[in-house]
Amino acid sequence: MIKFLFCFFVFFNFCFGAYEKELDNFDNNFITSKADAQIKFHQQLKSLYIQSVINEDEKTKIELLKRLIISSNVLNLDDRSYAEELKESGVSQSSINALRKAVIKDKKRNNPPNNTEISTFSQTQSQKNISKEKKDQDVNKKVEKKPQVQNSSLDTKKENDKIYVLSSNKISQSVELKLNTNLNEKDVKSFVLDEKGNFRHISDFNGVLEGGKKEYKMDDYRVVISQYNPKMIRIVIYAKERIPIVFDFNDKKLKISKQSSTVLKTAKKETIQKDLPKKQEIKSVKTQNSQDKKPKQGRKDPLYVLDVDKISNAVILNLSDTLSDDEISIFSSKDQKFFRRIVSFKGILEGNRKNFTFGKNNITITQYNPKTVRIVLSSLKEFDISKNLENKSLTLGFQKDSKKISNKNNNNKNILSSNFKSRKIIVIDAGHGGKDSGALGNKQGTLKEKNVVLSTALKLGSELKKRGYRVLYTRSTDQFINLRDRTKFANDKRADLFISVHANAAPNAKKAKSAEGVETFFLSPARSERSKKAAEKENQGDFEEINYFSKQSILNFLNREKIVASNKLAIDVQKNILTQTRKKYKIVDGGVREAPFWVLVGAQMPAILIEIGYITHPSEGQRIASKNFQDILAKGIADGVDSYFYHNR
């Protein structure tokens, strides 16, 4: 026992020591490094942060979050998500503000402020200040005061030349960016990627985006504005077909819109006459009005909430007209204390904000914006919402019979409501297909990965459908599909989960007899040789697709929220696969692993890849081809999906 505790203590110190070296390296070198190196430092911190979340290492997570705030502010990146998480961990707002201003204050003053947290970072800053003082003293001996004033004025000019996107708004079927200064057409570099069903118009210009990434959806295209790197803003316009895009530069504004035939005519006339912009404005108002009328064909007059009545465990909203389920949106949120269900629909609330209490539960009705009514149900405990639409009334409340069911058998399929499941879309991707057979299980080539995984994927889909989920397949027959089209399909369908099914293979004949086990992967830079080899095998399916994805595209798609969510899904699925299959078979646990699988790149939802076993293993290869084993495997994966949704609603 003592030996075990000693080994555990040594292992813990070794792990934290590894983090400590990275933190020391950041503290000593980040500020003095060039921009490219600072970006690498920032990305490294993000990777370490994700690892600390996975390892549930709270102390290390807090230290990494502090430095992520510092690096975000130096690189002009959005730090709000890191700040919110620090707040949840008990760090005060004043300390967070001090971290944000640490770099500026250390440059201006020799002494750190009182509310700055003590860390190795502040020590390196003080050392930098001492060296800076010496340099300033040497400069003051040689240089007079007047040139210093000139230099400062030049610096302010450079700062003023920086382009900032102060805000952005959707106006009818266009997006308008408000800037701190005028932007010229020459400053914007654009290019187009035109593929079947996937058109992208990409524009870059040097600048800083205030407030983080923005996305606006139009009738037939969407616009995404993001800070592509510390110095550049990127605007990407997505559409199913090629569309003409117009950038209008005018009075510290940039307007992005789809070019119409009428606009083309007026654009030609603008070159001849200067007075026509006024007429063009009148035309645009007319077209805007006509566009606004389109979505309101089903409802001529606005919907009013006339009054609200309180009943035993709910509220009744009395409406001026009938309301349909399609017009209502419901989503969930959670903070440190409360579980919330937020219900929204287009309408106008008569009177002021309304608030009702039900013991420790609460329901609030507000005019969220001029066109939207929002109802927020709050509780200290998890709950299911009751909703009833009848005639001209909407009843919302807390379900009385929502009880927590014990999870002794790790089977949560009866806990989630049928209404909840019916709103979840799961895309199942059977690996390989068509000309790409995947791995072969025997010399004759009769046992092919593409056939085994398709059969398993169809059984998994059938099991999930029985449980009430909406299921879609990237392929339901023996056909070849490009890697990028698989996740694109899931994105287009706005899926909630993406599950790719594959079978593993030993690297050579010697290891074919020993390599076995079930593994579940999520997208991340590979941490081990085993993960790298597994990824290399699956990535060989389509060489053109591998060229399509660059290293930069991986970095763009790797966001911490999706990685953490994918990791949680992978853990739940792996655990439940083993629970089900080990009832009848001896299964080797290959574990949950990280690897850069190309098929997962680009998925905008939690995404995993399951290696259901080694097709090259003498007994496991035959087992995974067995219909009985596939049935049990499907139940295990479905249990994992239930478990994930139950814990991450």
PDB file of C-alpha atoms in Angstrom, residues 232-371:
ATOM      1  CA  MET A 232      -6.231  39.812 -39.936  1.00  0.00           C
ATOM      2  CA  ILE A 233     -10.043  39.724 -40.101  1.00  0.00           C
ATOM      3  CA  ARG A 234     -11.669  37.103 -42.333  1.00  0.00           C
ATOM      4  CA  ILE A 235     -15.169  37.292 -43.843  1.00  0.00           C
ATOM      5  CA  VAL A 236     -16.514  34.024 -45.281  1.00  0.00           C
ATOM      6  CA  ILE A 237     -19.766  33.892 -47.254  1.00  0.00           C
ATOM      7  CA  TYR A 238     -21.233  30.379 -47.517  1.00  0.00           C
ATOM      8  CA  ALA A 239     -23.828  29.336 -50.127  1.00  0.00           C
ATOM      9  CA  LYS A 240     -24.957  26.175 -51.878  1.00  0.00           C
ATOM     10  CA  GLU A 241     -24.527  27.757 -55.308  1.00  0.00           C
ATOM     11  CA  ARG A 242     -22.290  30.485 -56.695  1.00  0.00           C
ATOM     12  CA  ILE A 243     -23.716  33.937 -55.966  1.00  0.00           C
ATOM     13  CA  PRO A 244     -22.396  37.428 -56.861  1.00  0.00           C
ATOM     14  CA  ILE A 245     -21.210  39.286 -53.738  1.00  0.00           C
ATOM     15  CA  VAL A 246     -20.999  43.070 -53.427  1.00  0.00           C
ATOM     16  CA  PHE A 247     -18.798  44.977 -50.964  1.00  0.00           C
ATOM     17  CA  ASP A 248     -19.906  48.599 -50.523  1.00  0.00           C
ATOM     18  CA  PHE A 249     -17.302  50.892 -48.878  1.00  0.00           C
ATOM     19  CA  ASN A 250     -18.843  54.117 -47.566  1.00  0.00           C
ATOM     20  CA  ASP A 251     -18.362  56.507 -44.608  1.00  0.00           C
ATOM     21  CA  LYS A 252     -16.527  54.181 -42.177  1.00  0.00           C
ATOM     22  CA  LYS A 253     -18.848  51.316 -43.078  1.00  0.00           C
ATOM     23  CA  LEU A 254     -18.545  48.104 -45.035  1.00  0.00           C
ATOM     24  CA  LYS A 255     -21.763  46.623 -46.399  1.00  0.00           C
ATOM     25  CA  ILE A 256     -21.838  43.012 -47.621  1.00  0.00           C
ATOM     26  CA  SER A 257     -24.748  41.899 -49.786  1.00  0.00           C
ATOM     27  CA  LYS A 258     -25.802  39.645 -52.625  1.00  0.00           C
ATOM     28  CA  GLN A 259     -25.787  41.411 -55.981  1.00  0.00           C
ATOM     29  CA  SER A 260     -29.143  41.451 -57.770  1.00  0.00           C
ATOM     30  CA  SER A 261     -29.967  42.315 -61.373  1.00  0.00           C
ATOM     31  CA  THR A 262     -31.495  45.657 -60.312  1.00  0.00           C
ATOM     32  CA  VAL A 263     -28.374  46.523 -58.327  1.00  0.00           C
ATOM     33  CA  LEU A 264     -26.206  45.765 -61.366  1.00  0.00           C
ATOM     34  CA  LYS A 265     -28.195  48.270 -63.451  1.00  0.00           C
ATOM     35  CA  THR A 266     -28.032  50.979 -60.788  1.00  0.00           C
ATOM     36  CA  ALA A 267     -24.318  50.343 -60.316  1.00  0.00           C
ATOM     37  CA  LYS A 268     -23.737  51.148 -63.986  1.00  0.00           C
ATOM     38  CA  LYS A 269     -25.780  54.319 -63.733  1.00  0.00           C
ATOM     39  CA  GLU A 270     -23.837  55.444 -60.641  1.00  0.00           C
ATOM     40  CA  THR A 271     -20.729  55.888 -62.756  1.00  0.00           C
ATOM     41  CA  ILE A 272     -22.595  58.388 -64.987  1.00  0.00           C
ATOM     42  CA  GLN A 273     -24.702  60.295 -62.440  1.00  0.00           C
ATOM     43  CA  LYS A 274     -23.938  61.219 -58.854  1.00  0.00           C
ATOM     44  CA  ASP A 275     -27.507  61.996 -57.787  1.00  0.00           C
ATOM     45  CA  LEU A 276     -28.765  58.441 -58.245  1.00  0.00           C
ATOM     46  CA  PRO A 277     -27.752  57.035 -54.819  1.00  0.00           C
ATOM     47  CA  LYS A 278     -30.899  58.646 -53.379  1.00  0.00           C
ATOM     48  CA  LYS A 279     -33.056  56.804 -55.927  1.00  0.00           C
ATOM     49  CA  GLN A 280     -31.167  53.623 -55.244  1.00  0.00           C
ATOM     50  CA  GLU A 281     -31.941  53.999 -51.531  1.00  0.00           C
ATOM     51  CA  ILE A 282     -35.657  54.265 -52.351  1.00  0.00           C
ATOM     52  CA  LYS A 283     -35.423  51.090 -54.459  1.00  0.00           C
ATOM     53  CA  SER A 284     -33.543  49.248 -51.731  1.00  0.00           C
ATOM     54  CA  VAL A 285     -36.223  50.216 -49.183  1.00  0.00           C
ATOM     55  CA  LYS A 286     -38.877  48.745 -51.474  1.00  0.00           C
ATOM     56  CA  THR A 287     -36.946  45.518 -51.946  1.00  0.00           C
ATOM     57  CA  GLN A 288     -36.317  45.313 -48.200  1.00  0.00           C
ATOM     58  CA  ASN A 289     -40.026  45.686 -47.497  1.00  0.00           C
ATOM     59  CA  SER A 290     -40.859  42.983 -50.016  1.00  0.00           C
ATOM     60  CA  GLN A 291     -38.259  40.693 -48.466  1.00  0.00           C
ATOM     61  CA  ASP A 292     -39.590  41.377 -44.982  1.00  0.00           C
ATOM     62  CA  LYS A 293     -43.077  40.419 -46.088  1.00  0.00           C
ATOM     63  CA  LYS A 294     -42.019  36.982 -47.322  1.00  0.00           C
ATOM     64  CA  PRO A 295     -41.587  35.282 -43.944  1.00  0.00           C
ATOM     65  CA  LYS A 296     -44.808  36.928 -42.667  1.00  0.00           C
ATOM     66  CA  GLN A 297     -47.143  35.365 -45.246  1.00  0.00           C
ATOM     67  CA  GLY A 298     -48.639  33.042 -42.626  1.00  0.00           C
ATOM     68  CA  ARG A 299     -49.186  35.867 -40.060  1.00  0.00           C
ATOM     69  CA  LYS A 300     -50.411  39.241 -41.315  1.00  0.00           C
ATOM     70  CA  ASP A 301     -50.731  40.893 -37.883  1.00  0.00           C
ATOM     71  CA  PRO A 302     -48.206  40.666 -35.014  1.00  0.00           C
ATOM     72  CA  LEU A 303     -48.923  38.180 -32.226  1.00  0.00           C
ATOM     73  CA  TYR A 304     -49.678  39.726 -28.811  1.00  0.00           C
ATOM     74  CA  VAL A 305     -49.399  38.195 -25.336  1.00  0.00           C
ATOM     75  CA  LEU A 306     -52.523  39.799 -23.848  1.00  0.00           C
ATOM     76  CA  ASP A 307     -52.015  38.634 -20.245  1.00  0.00           C
ATOM     77  CA  VAL A 308     -50.482  35.831 -18.160  1.00  0.00           C
ATOM     78  CA  ASP A 309     -52.244  33.673 -15.535  1.00  0.00           C
ATOM     79  CA  LYS A 310     -50.549  31.589 -12.850  1.00  0.00           C
ATOM     80  CA  ILE A 311     -51.775  28.064 -12.080  1.00  0.00           C
ATOM     81  CA  SER A 312     -50.456  25.372  -9.714  1.00  0.00           C
ATOM     82  CA  ASN A 313     -47.133  24.581 -11.387  1.00  0.00           C
ATOM     83  CA  ALA A 314     -47.219  26.614 -14.596  1.00  0.00           C
ATOM     84  CA  VAL A 315     -48.276  29.826 -16.349  1.00  0.00           C
ATOM     85  CA  ILE A 316     -50.843  30.340 -19.121  1.00  0.00           C
ATOM     86  CA  LEU A 317     -50.094  32.947 -21.791  1.00  0.00           C
ATOM     87  CA  ASN A 318     -53.300  34.270 -23.370  1.00  0.00           C
ATOM     88  CA  LEU A 319     -52.559  35.185 -26.997  1.00  0.00           C
ATOM     89  CA  SER A 320     -54.208  37.352 -29.644  1.00  0.00           C
ATOM     90  CA  ASP A 321     -53.940  34.512 -32.201  1.00  0.00           C
ATOM     91  CA  THR A 322     -53.063  30.834 -32.420  1.00  0.00           C
ATOM     92  CA  LEU A 323     -49.386  29.824 -32.138  1.00  0.00           C
ATOM     93  CA  SER A 324     -47.768  26.752 -33.738  1.00  0.00           C
ATOM     94  CA  ASP A 325     -44.928  24.537 -32.499  1.00  0.00           C
ATOM     95  CA  ASP A 326     -42.795  25.610 -35.480  1.00  0.00           C
ATOM     96  CA  GLU A 327     -42.816  29.216 -34.231  1.00  0.00           C
ATOM     97  CA  ILE A 328     -41.438  28.283 -30.789  1.00  0.00           C
ATOM     98  CA  SER A 329     -37.761  27.692 -29.993  1.00  0.00           C
ATOM     99  CA  ILE A 330     -36.590  26.072 -26.750  1.00  0.00           C
ATOM    100  CA  PHE A 331     -33.044  25.706 -25.460  1.00  0.00           C
ATOM    101  CA  SER A 332     -31.350  24.959 -22.124  1.00  0.00           C
ATOM    102  CA  SER A 333     -28.638  26.666 -20.090  1.00  0.00           C
ATOM    103  CA  LYS A 334     -26.960  26.197 -16.722  1.00  0.00           C
ATOM    104  CA  ASP A 335     -24.849  28.349 -14.441  1.00  0.00           C
ATOM    105  CA  GLN A 336     -23.403  27.750 -10.966  1.00  0.00           C
ATOM    106  CA  LYS A 337     -26.817  27.664  -9.252  1.00  0.00           C
ATOM    107  CA  PHE A 338     -29.689  27.365 -11.721  1.00  0.00           C
ATOM    108  CA  PHE A 339     -30.907  25.085 -14.486  1.00  0.00           C
ATOM    109  CA  ARG A 340     -32.854  27.071 -17.087  1.00  0.00           C
ATOM    110  CA  ARG A 341     -35.146  26.344 -20.036  1.00  0.00           C
ATOM    111  CA  ILE A 342     -35.589  29.341 -22.370  1.00  0.00           C
ATOM    112  CA  VAL A 343     -38.676  29.535 -24.610  1.00  0.00           C
ATOM    113  CA  SER A 344     -38.851  32.191 -27.367  1.00  0.00           C
ATOM    114  CA  PHE A 345     -41.296  33.176 -30.116  1.00  0.00           C
ATOM    115  CA  LYS A 346     -42.041  36.228 -32.277  1.00  0.00           C
ATOM    116  CA  GLY A 347     -44.564  38.435 -30.512  1.00  0.00           C
ATOM    117  CA  ILE A 348     -45.289  41.497 -28.367  1.00  0.00           C
ATOM    118  CA  LEU A 349     -45.827  41.351 -24.596  1.00  0.00           C
ATOM    119  CA  GLU A 350     -48.589  43.641 -23.341  1.00  0.00           C
ATOM    120  CA  GLY A 351     -47.537  45.441 -20.165  1.00  0.00           C
ATOM    121  CA  ASN A 352     -44.277  45.069 -18.267  1.00  0.00           C
ATOM    122  CA  ARG A 353     -42.022  42.137 -17.426  1.00  0.00           C
ATOM    123  CA  LYS A 354     -43.812  39.421 -15.414  1.00  0.00           C
ATOM    124  CA  ASN A 355     -42.314  37.213 -12.716  1.00  0.00           C
ATOM    125  CA  PHE A 356     -43.883  34.187 -10.967  1.00  0.00           C
ATOM    126  CA  THR A 357     -42.442  32.028  -8.173  1.00  0.00           C
ATOM    127  CA  PHE A 358     -43.284  28.375  -7.435  1.00  0.00           C
ATOM    128  CA  GLY A 359     -41.446  27.608  -4.194  1.00  0.00           C
ATOM    129  CA  LYS A 360     -37.782  27.519  -5.255  1.00  0.00           C
ATOM    130  CA  ASN A 361     -38.702  27.583  -8.955  1.00  0.00           C
ATOM    131  CA  ASN A 362     -39.287  30.701 -11.026  1.00  0.00           C
ATOM    132  CA  ILE A 363     -40.845  31.723 -14.384  1.00  0.00           C
ATOM    133  CA  THR A 364     -40.105  35.106 -16.007  1.00  0.00           C
ATOM    134  CA  ILE A 365     -41.812  36.542 -19.117  1.00  0.00           C
ATOM    135  CA  THR A 366     -40.094  39.479 -20.873  1.00  0.00           C
ATOM    136  CA  GLN A 367     -39.941  41.383 -24.153  1.00  0.00           C
ATOM    137  CA  TYR A 368     -36.464  40.129 -25.111  1.00  0.00           C
ATOM    138  CA  ASN A 369     -36.223  42.432 -28.134  1.00  0.00           C
ATOM    139  CA  PRO A 370     -38.804  44.475 -30.096  1.00  0.00           C
ATOM    140  CA  LYS A 371     -39.947  41.374 -31.987  1.00  0.00           C
TER     141      LYS A 371
END
